[in-house]
Amino acid sequence: MFQPDWLAAFPLPKIMQAAHVVFDAWKDLSAFDRTNFNKRSKEPQLTKVITDRAKSLGRSRGINGSWLPEVVWNVVDPLTAEIKEERRTDILYVWNNEQMTVELVFEFKRLKKGAASRKAYLGESGLERFITGQYSAGQPVALMCGVLLDNHAEVVPAIRSALEGLVSHLAMVPQKSGTYQLCPSTLFPPTAEFDTEHKRPAELAPSHGTIRVAHVFLEFGY
């Protein structure tokens, strides 16, 4: 399968292993209706518990790196020291070797059918954070993780259709096939459903200028 030069140099097997630790943590935790991990739980509760389980699974599998929940970052005015913006990434996985450091962000969104959920997933509090926002600055890869509260068929096709109308707004990059959604995902198969690639402002972009986002839709097992 064709891979751009930047992706060929990316430590994808190691990062895939780490991502699948998070996916497996989800699968374990969502298997039944737990008192503090269920369809009613808010995103911070879900992501903190997933991170705790991922740490245990990662250790048991001998995977290097760190899984961190609810990491706070700030945009600070260098002249006045005023904190202009404060955001929290849901889950951050950090891995490094002598050549590079990878900071892999997992952004979680609870998803119901309807326009409000689509806007939250695709807009400035969701996917846009990886394009014009500060999330994953300088990083080539990230993940959007939709937690499905309604049926997949009622949620995901509408998100994919909406993406087709946001090609310019989200600075989407066509793939070799000419499409803007790479399906199936080449980043984190088989759990990730598709990938999208986006141009970023130079100050937020890695050296090749784009970020590729894997889209994962997680279901409760009960």
mmCIF file with all atom_site columns, N, CA and C in Angstrom, residues 81-129:
data_model
loop_
_atom_site.group_PDB
_atom_site.id
_atom_site.type_symbol
_atom_site.label_atom_id
_atom_site.label_alt_id
_atom_site.label_comp_id
_atom_site.label_asym_id
_atom_site.label_entity_id
_atom_site.label_seq_id
_atom_site.pdbx_PDB_ins_code
_atom_site.Cartn_x
_atom_site.Cartn_y
_atom_site.Cartn_z
_atom_site.occupancy
_atom_site.B_iso_or_equiv
_atom_site.pdbx_formal_charge
_atom_site.auth_seq_id
_atom_site.auth_comp_id
_atom_site.auth_asym_id
_atom_site.auth_atom_id
_atom_site.pdbx_PDB_model_num
ATOM 1   N N  . ALA A 1 81  ? 2.551   37.273 30.309 1.00 0.00 ? 81  ALA A N  1
ATOM 2   C CA . ALA A 1 81  ? 2.421   36.019 31.049 1.00 0.00 ? 81  ALA A CA 1
ATOM 3   C C  . ALA A 1 81  ? 0.961   35.662 31.338 1.00 0.00 ? 81  ALA A C  1
ATOM 4   N N  . GLU A 1 82  ? 0.043   36.302 30.627 1.00 0.00 ? 82  GLU A N  1
ATOM 5   C CA . GLU A 1 82  ? -1.369  35.955 30.776 1.00 0.00 ? 82  GLU A CA 1
ATOM 6   C C  . GLU A 1 82  ? -1.639  34.607 30.109 1.00 0.00 ? 82  GLU A C  1
ATOM 7   N N  . ILE A 1 83  ? -2.393  33.752 30.797 1.00 0.00 ? 83  ILE A N  1
ATOM 8   C CA . ILE A 1 83  ? -2.833  32.488 30.208 1.00 0.00 ? 83  ILE A CA 1
ATOM 9   C C  . ILE A 1 83  ? -4.026  32.788 29.311 1.00 0.00 ? 83  ILE A C  1
ATOM 10  N N  . LYS A 1 84  ? -3.795  32.711 28.000 1.00 0.00 ? 84  LYS A N  1
ATOM 11  C CA . LYS A 1 84  ? -4.822  33.073 27.031 1.00 0.00 ? 84  LYS A CA 1
ATOM 12  C C  . LYS A 1 84  ? -5.823  31.948 26.803 1.00 0.00 ? 84  LYS A C  1
ATOM 13  N N  . GLU A 1 85  ? -5.354  30.718 26.981 1.00 0.00 ? 85  GLU A N  1
ATOM 14  C CA . GLU A 1 85  ? -6.219  29.570 26.717 1.00 0.00 ? 85  GLU A CA 1
ATOM 15  C C  . GLU A 1 85  ? -5.726  28.377 27.514 1.00 0.00 ? 85  GLU A C  1
ATOM 16  N N  . GLU A 1 86  ? -6.677  27.578 27.998 1.00 0.00 ? 86  GLU A N  1
ATOM 17  C CA . GLU A 1 86  ? -6.332  26.354 28.716 1.00 0.00 ? 86  GLU A CA 1
ATOM 18  C C  . GLU A 1 86  ? -7.219  25.236 28.210 1.00 0.00 ? 86  GLU A C  1
ATOM 19  N N  . ARG A 1 87  ? -6.605  24.149 27.800 1.00 0.00 ? 87  ARG A N  1
ATOM 20  C CA . ARG A 1 87  ? -7.346  22.994 27.299 1.00 0.00 ? 87  ARG A CA 1
ATOM 21  C C  . ARG A 1 87  ? -6.773  21.726 27.919 1.00 0.00 ? 87  ARG A C  1
ATOM 22  N N  . ARG A 1 88  ? -7.541  20.648 27.835 1.00 0.00 ? 88  ARG A N  1
ATOM 23  C CA . ARG A 1 88  ? -7.101  19.350 28.339 1.00 0.00 ? 88  ARG A CA 1
ATOM 24  C C  . ARG A 1 88  ? -7.250  18.302 27.243 1.00 0.00 ? 88  ARG A C  1
ATOM 25  N N  . THR A 1 89  ? -6.162  17.599 26.956 1.00 0.00 ? 89  THR A N  1
ATOM 26  C CA . THR A 1 89  ? -6.264  16.459 26.059 1.00 0.00 ? 89  THR A CA 1
ATOM 27  C C  . THR A 1 89  ? -6.814  15.279 26.849 1.00 0.00 ? 89  THR A C  1
ATOM 28  N N  . ASP A 1 90  ? -7.682  14.499 26.223 1.00 0.00 ? 90  ASP A N  1
ATOM 29  C CA . ASP A 1 90  ? -8.341  13.403 26.943 1.00 0.00 ? 90  ASP A CA 1
ATOM 30  C C  . ASP A 1 90  ? -7.344  12.325 27.362 1.00 0.00 ? 90  ASP A C  1
ATOM 31  N N  . ILE A 1 91  ? -6.605  11.773 26.385 1.00 0.00 ? 91  ILE A N  1
ATOM 32  C CA . ILE A 1 91  ? -5.539  10.809 26.684 1.00 0.00 ? 91  ILE A CA 1
ATOM 33  C C  . ILE A 1 91  ? -4.346  11.166 25.818 1.00 0.00 ? 91  ILE A C  1
ATOM 34  N N  . LEU A 1 92  ? -3.168  11.185 26.422 1.00 0.00 ? 92  LEU A N  1
ATOM 35  C CA . LEU A 1 92  ? -1.923  11.438 25.707 1.00 0.00 ? 92  LEU A CA 1
ATOM 36  C C  . LEU A 1 92  ? -0.994  10.253 25.913 1.00 0.00 ? 92  LEU A C  1
ATOM 37  N N  . TYR A 1 93  ? -0.509  9.687  24.808 1.00 0.00 ? 93  TYR A N  1
ATOM 38  C CA . TYR A 1 93  ? 0.513   8.642  24.877 1.00 0.00 ? 93  TYR A CA 1
ATOM 39  C C  . TYR A 1 93  ? 1.820   9.241  24.383 1.00 0.00 ? 93  TYR A C  1
ATOM 40  N N  . VAL A 1 94  ? 2.883   9.068  25.156 1.00 0.00 ? 94  VAL A N  1
ATOM 41  C CA . VAL A 1 94  ? 4.186   9.639  24.815 1.00 0.00 ? 94  VAL A CA 1
ATOM 42  C C  . VAL A 1 94  ? 5.205   8.508  24.679 1.00 0.00 ? 94  VAL A C  1
ATOM 43  N N  . TRP A 1 95  ? 5.904   8.513  23.548 1.00 0.00 ? 95  TRP A N  1
ATOM 44  C CA . TRP A 1 95  ? 6.959   7.540  23.268 1.00 0.00 ? 95  TRP A CA 1
ATOM 45  C C  . TRP A 1 95  ? 8.124   8.264  22.635 1.00 0.00 ? 95  TRP A C  1
ATOM 46  N N  . ASN A 1 96  ? 9.344   7.840  22.962 1.00 0.00 ? 96  ASN A N  1
ATOM 47  C CA . ASN A 1 96  ? 10.491  8.475  22.320 1.00 0.00 ? 96  ASN A CA 1
ATOM 48  C C  . ASN A 1 96  ? 11.645  7.493  22.181 1.00 0.00 ? 96  ASN A C  1
ATOM 49  N N  . ASN A 1 97  ? 12.510  7.803  21.215 1.00 0.00 ? 97  ASN A N  1
ATOM 50  C CA . ASN A 1 97  ? 13.804  7.142  21.105 1.00 0.00 ? 97  ASN A CA 1
ATOM 51  C C  . ASN A 1 97  ? 14.842  8.229  20.833 1.00 0.00 ? 97  ASN A C  1
ATOM 52  N N  . GLU A 1 98  ? 16.013  7.864  20.370 1.00 0.00 ? 98  GLU A N  1
ATOM 53  C CA . GLU A 1 98  ? 17.068  8.864  20.171 1.00 0.00 ? 98  GLU A CA 1
ATOM 54  C C  . GLU A 1 98  ? 16.771  9.790  19.011 1.00 0.00 ? 98  GLU A C  1
ATOM 55  N N  . GLN A 1 99  ? 15.879  9.366  18.099 1.00 0.00 ? 99  GLN A N  1
ATOM 56  C CA . GLN A 1 99  ? 15.606  10.148 16.903 1.00 0.00 ? 99  GLN A CA 1
ATOM 57  C C  . GLN A 1 99  ? 14.379  11.050 17.022 1.00 0.00 ? 99  GLN A C  1
ATOM 58  N N  . MET A 1 100 ? 13.402  10.642 17.807 1.00 0.00 ? 100 MET A N  1
ATOM 59  C CA . MET A 1 100 ? 12.145  11.389 17.810 1.00 0.00 ? 100 MET A CA 1
ATOM 60  C C  . MET A 1 100 ? 11.366  11.174 19.088 1.00 0.00 ? 100 MET A C  1
ATOM 61  N N  . THR A 1 101 ? 10.420  12.086 19.305 1.00 0.00 ? 101 THR A N  1
ATOM 62  C CA . THR A 1 101 ? 9.420   11.941 20.366 1.00 0.00 ? 101 THR A CA 1
ATOM 63  C C  . THR A 1 101 ? 8.044   12.005 19.723 1.00 0.00 ? 101 THR A C  1
ATOM 64  N N  . VAL A 1 102 ? 7.212   11.026 20.037 1.00 0.00 ? 102 VAL A N  1
ATOM 65  C CA . VAL A 1 102 ? 5.841   10.985 19.519 1.00 0.00 ? 102 VAL A CA 1
ATOM 66  C C  . VAL A 1 102 ? 4.887   11.277 20.668 1.00 0.00 ? 102 VAL A C  1
ATOM 67  N N  . GLU A 1 103 ? 3.997   12.232 20.456 1.00 0.00 ? 103 GLU A N  1
ATOM 68  C CA . GLU A 1 103 ? 2.939   12.539 21.413 1.00 0.00 ? 103 GLU A CA 1
ATOM 69  C C  . GLU A 1 103 ? 1.611   12.266 20.706 1.00 0.00 ? 103 GLU A C  1
ATOM 70  N N  . LEU A 1 104 ? 0.982   11.168 21.064 1.00 0.00 ? 104 LEU A N  1
ATOM 71  C CA . LEU A 1 104 ? -0.230  10.715 20.393 1.00 0.00 ? 104 LEU A CA 1
ATOM 72  C C  . LEU A 1 104 ? -1.449  11.083 21.234 1.00 0.00 ? 104 LEU A C  1
ATOM 73  N N  . VAL A 1 105 ? -2.299  11.944 20.689 1.00 0.00 ? 105 VAL A N  1
ATOM 74  C CA . VAL A 1 105 ? -3.468  12.430 21.407 1.00 0.00 ? 105 VAL A CA 1
ATOM 75  C C  . VAL A 1 105 ? -4.706  11.647 20.983 1.00 0.00 ? 105 VAL A C  1
ATOM 76  N N  . PHE A 1 106 ? -5.480  11.212 21.969 1.00 0.00 ? 106 PHE A N  1
ATOM 77  C CA . PHE A 1 106 ? -6.784  10.589 21.762 1.00 0.00 ? 106 PHE A CA 1
ATOM 78  C C  . PHE A 1 106 ? -7.847  11.582 22.231 1.00 0.00 ? 106 PHE A C  1
ATOM 79  N N  . GLU A 1 107 ? -8.661  12.083 21.332 1.00 0.00 ? 107 GLU A N  1
ATOM 80  C CA . GLU A 1 107 ? -9.750  12.998 21.686 1.00 0.00 ? 107 GLU A CA 1
ATOM 81  C C  . GLU A 1 107 ? -11.061 12.221 21.674 1.00 0.00 ? 107 GLU A C  1
ATOM 82  N N  . PHE A 1 108 ? -11.719 12.147 22.826 1.00 0.00 ? 108 PHE A N  1
ATOM 83  C CA . PHE A 1 108 ? -12.956 11.378 22.968 1.00 0.00 ? 108 PHE A CA 1
ATOM 84  C C  . PHE A 1 108 ? -14.167 12.301 22.891 1.00 0.00 ? 108 PHE A C  1
ATOM 85  N N  . LYS A 1 109 ? -15.203 11.834 22.192 1.00 0.00 ? 109 LYS A N  1
ATOM 86  C CA . LYS A 1 109 ? -16.478 12.541 22.121 1.00 0.00 ? 109 LYS A CA 1
ATOM 87  C C  . LYS A 1 109 ? -17.623 11.541 22.271 1.00 0.00 ? 109 LYS A C  1
ATOM 88  N N  . ARG A 1 110 ? -18.536 11.840 23.192 1.00 0.00 ? 110 ARG A N  1
ATOM 89  C CA . ARG A 1 110 ? -19.755 11.046 23.299 1.00 0.00 ? 110 ARG A CA 1
ATOM 90  C C  . ARG A 1 110 ? -20.664 11.435 22.130 1.00 0.00 ? 110 ARG A C  1
ATOM 91  N N  . LEU A 1 111 ? -21.157 10.446 21.403 1.00 0.00 ? 111 LEU A N  1
ATOM 92  C CA . LEU A 1 111 ? -21.901 10.721 20.175 1.00 0.00 ? 111 LEU A CA 1
ATOM 93  C C  . LEU A 1 111 ? -23.300 10.132 20.201 1.00 0.00 ? 111 LEU A C  1
ATOM 94  N N  . LYS A 1 112 ? -24.270 11.007 19.950 1.00 0.00 ? 112 LYS A N  1
ATOM 95  C CA . LYS A 1 112 ? -25.645 10.594 19.685 1.00 0.00 ? 112 LYS A CA 1
ATOM 96  C C  . LYS A 1 112 ? -25.976 10.964 18.242 1.00 0.00 ? 112 LYS A C  1
ATOM 97  N N  . LYS A 1 113 ? -27.081 10.453 17.753 1.00 0.00 ? 113 LYS A N  1
ATOM 98  C CA . LYS A 1 113 ? -27.527 10.869 16.425 1.00 0.00 ? 113 LYS A CA 1
ATOM 99  C C  . LYS A 1 113 ? -27.953 12.334 16.503 1.00 0.00 ? 113 LYS A C  1
ATOM 100 N N  . GLY A 1 114 ? -27.794 13.047 15.397 1.00 0.00 ? 114 GLY A N  1
ATOM 101 C CA . GLY A 1 114 ? -28.227 14.438 15.367 1.00 0.00 ? 114 GLY A CA 1
ATOM 102 C C  . GLY A 1 114 ? -27.094 15.412 15.129 1.00 0.00 ? 114 GLY A C  1
ATOM 103 N N  . ALA A 1 115 ? -27.489 16.628 14.746 1.00 0.00 ? 115 ALA A N  1
ATOM 104 C CA . ALA A 1 115 ? -26.530 17.649 14.337 1.00 0.00 ? 115 ALA A CA 1
ATOM 105 C C  . ALA A 1 115 ? -25.636 18.119 15.481 1.00 0.00 ? 115 ALA A C  1
ATOM 106 N N  . ALA A 1 116 ? -26.156 18.161 16.691 1.00 0.00 ? 116 ALA A N  1
ATOM 107 C CA . ALA A 1 116 ? -25.362 18.673 17.815 1.00 0.00 ? 116 ALA A CA 1
ATOM 108 C C  . ALA A 1 116 ? -24.127 17.820 18.055 1.00 0.00 ? 116 ALA A C  1
ATOM 109 N N  . SER A 1 117 ? -24.286 16.493 18.009 1.00 0.00 ? 117 SER A N  1
ATOM 110 C CA . SER A 1 117 ? -23.145 15.603 18.196 1.00 0.00 ? 117 SER A CA 1
ATOM 111 C C  . SER A 1 117 ? -22.160 15.720 17.041 1.00 0.00 ? 117 SER A C  1
ATOM 112 N N  . ARG A 1 118 ? -22.677 15.828 15.824 1.00 0.00 ? 118 ARG A N  1
ATOM 113 C CA . ARG A 1 118 ? -21.784 15.976 14.678 1.00 0.00 ? 118 ARG A CA 1
ATOM 114 C C  . ARG A 1 118 ? -20.950 17.241 14.797 1.00 0.00 ? 118 ARG A C  1
ATOM 115 N N  . LYS A 1 119 ? -21.579 18.331 15.224 1.00 0.00 ? 119 LYS A N  1
ATOM 116 C CA . LYS A 1 119 ? -20.857 19.587 15.383 1.00 0.00 ? 119 LYS A CA 1
ATOM 117 C C  . LYS A 1 119 ? -19.777 19.462 16.457 1.00 0.00 ? 119 LYS A C  1
ATOM 118 N N  . ALA A 1 120 ? -20.116 18.801 17.556 1.00 0.00 ? 120 ALA A N  1
ATOM 119 C CA . ALA A 1 120 ? -19.133 18.620 18.633 1.00 0.00 ? 120 ALA A CA 1
ATOM 120 C C  . ALA A 1 120 ? -17.953 17.783 18.152 1.00 0.00 ? 120 ALA A C  1
ATOM 121 N N  . TYR A 1 121 ? -18.225 16.790 17.330 1.00 0.00 ? 121 TYR A N  1
ATOM 122 C CA . TYR A 1 121 ? -17.174 15.899 16.844 1.00 0.00 ? 121 TYR A CA 1
ATOM 123 C C  . TYR A 1 121 ? -16.293 16.576 15.803 1.00 0.00 ? 121 TYR A C  1
ATOM 124 N N  . LEU A 1 122 ? -16.898 17.339 14.894 1.00 0.00 ? 122 LEU A N  1
ATOM 125 C CA . LEU A 1 122 ? -16.165 17.906 13.763 1.00 0.00 ? 122 LEU A CA 1
ATOM 126 C C  . LEU A 1 122 ? -15.708 19.347 13.986 1.00 0.00 ? 122 LEU A C  1
ATOM 127 N N  . GLY A 1 123 ? -16.301 20.036 14.943 1.00 0.00 ? 123 GLY A N  1
ATOM 128 C CA . GLY A 1 123 ? -16.086 21.466 15.095 1.00 0.00 ? 123 GLY A CA 1
ATOM 129 C C  . GLY A 1 123 ? -14.914 21.831 15.981 1.00 0.00 ? 123 GLY A C  1
ATOM 130 N N  . GLU A 1 124 ? -14.976 23.062 16.501 1.00 0.00 ? 124 GLU A N  1
ATOM 131 C CA . GLU A 1 124 ? -13.834 23.629 17.220 1.00 0.00 ? 124 GLU A CA 1
ATOM 132 C C  . GLU A 1 124 ? -13.552 22.939 18.547 1.00 0.00 ? 124 GLU A C  1
ATOM 133 N N  . SER A 1 125 ? -14.515 22.185 19.070 1.00 0.00 ? 125 SER A N  1
ATOM 134 C CA . SER A 1 125 ? -14.252 21.417 20.288 1.00 0.00 ? 125 SER A CA 1
ATOM 135 C C  . SER A 1 125 ? -13.890 19.973 19.979 1.00 0.00 ? 125 SER A C  1
ATOM 136 N N  . GLY A 1 126 ? -13.753 19.655 18.683 1.00 0.00 ? 126 GLY A N  1
ATOM 137 C CA . GLY A 1 126 ? -13.426 18.301 18.269 1.00 0.00 ? 126 GLY A CA 1
ATOM 138 C C  . GLY A 1 126 ? -12.295 18.272 17.256 1.00 0.00 ? 126 GLY A C  1
ATOM 139 N N  . LEU A 1 127 ? -12.608 17.809 16.044 1.00 0.00 ? 127 LEU A N  1
ATOM 140 C CA . LEU A 1 127 ? -11.589 17.624 15.018 1.00 0.00 ? 127 LEU A CA 1
ATOM 141 C C  . LEU A 1 127 ? -10.798 18.893 14.715 1.00 0.00 ? 127 LEU A C  1
ATOM 142 N N  . GLU A 1 128 ? -11.461 20.048 14.742 1.00 0.00 ? 128 GLU A N  1
ATOM 143 C CA . GLU A 1 128 ? -10.756 21.302 14.423 1.00 0.00 ? 128 GLU A CA 1
ATOM 144 C C  . GLU A 1 128 ? -9.580  21.570 15.354 1.00 0.00 ? 128 GLU A C  1
ATOM 145 N N  . ARG A 1 129 ? -9.607  21.005 16.551 1.00 0.00 ? 129 ARG A N  1
ATOM 146 C CA . ARG A 1 129 ? -8.495  21.206 17.481 1.00 0.00 ? 129 ARG A CA 1
ATOM 147 C C  . ARG A 1 129 ? -7.177  20.677 16.908 1.00 0.00 ? 129 ARG A C  1
#
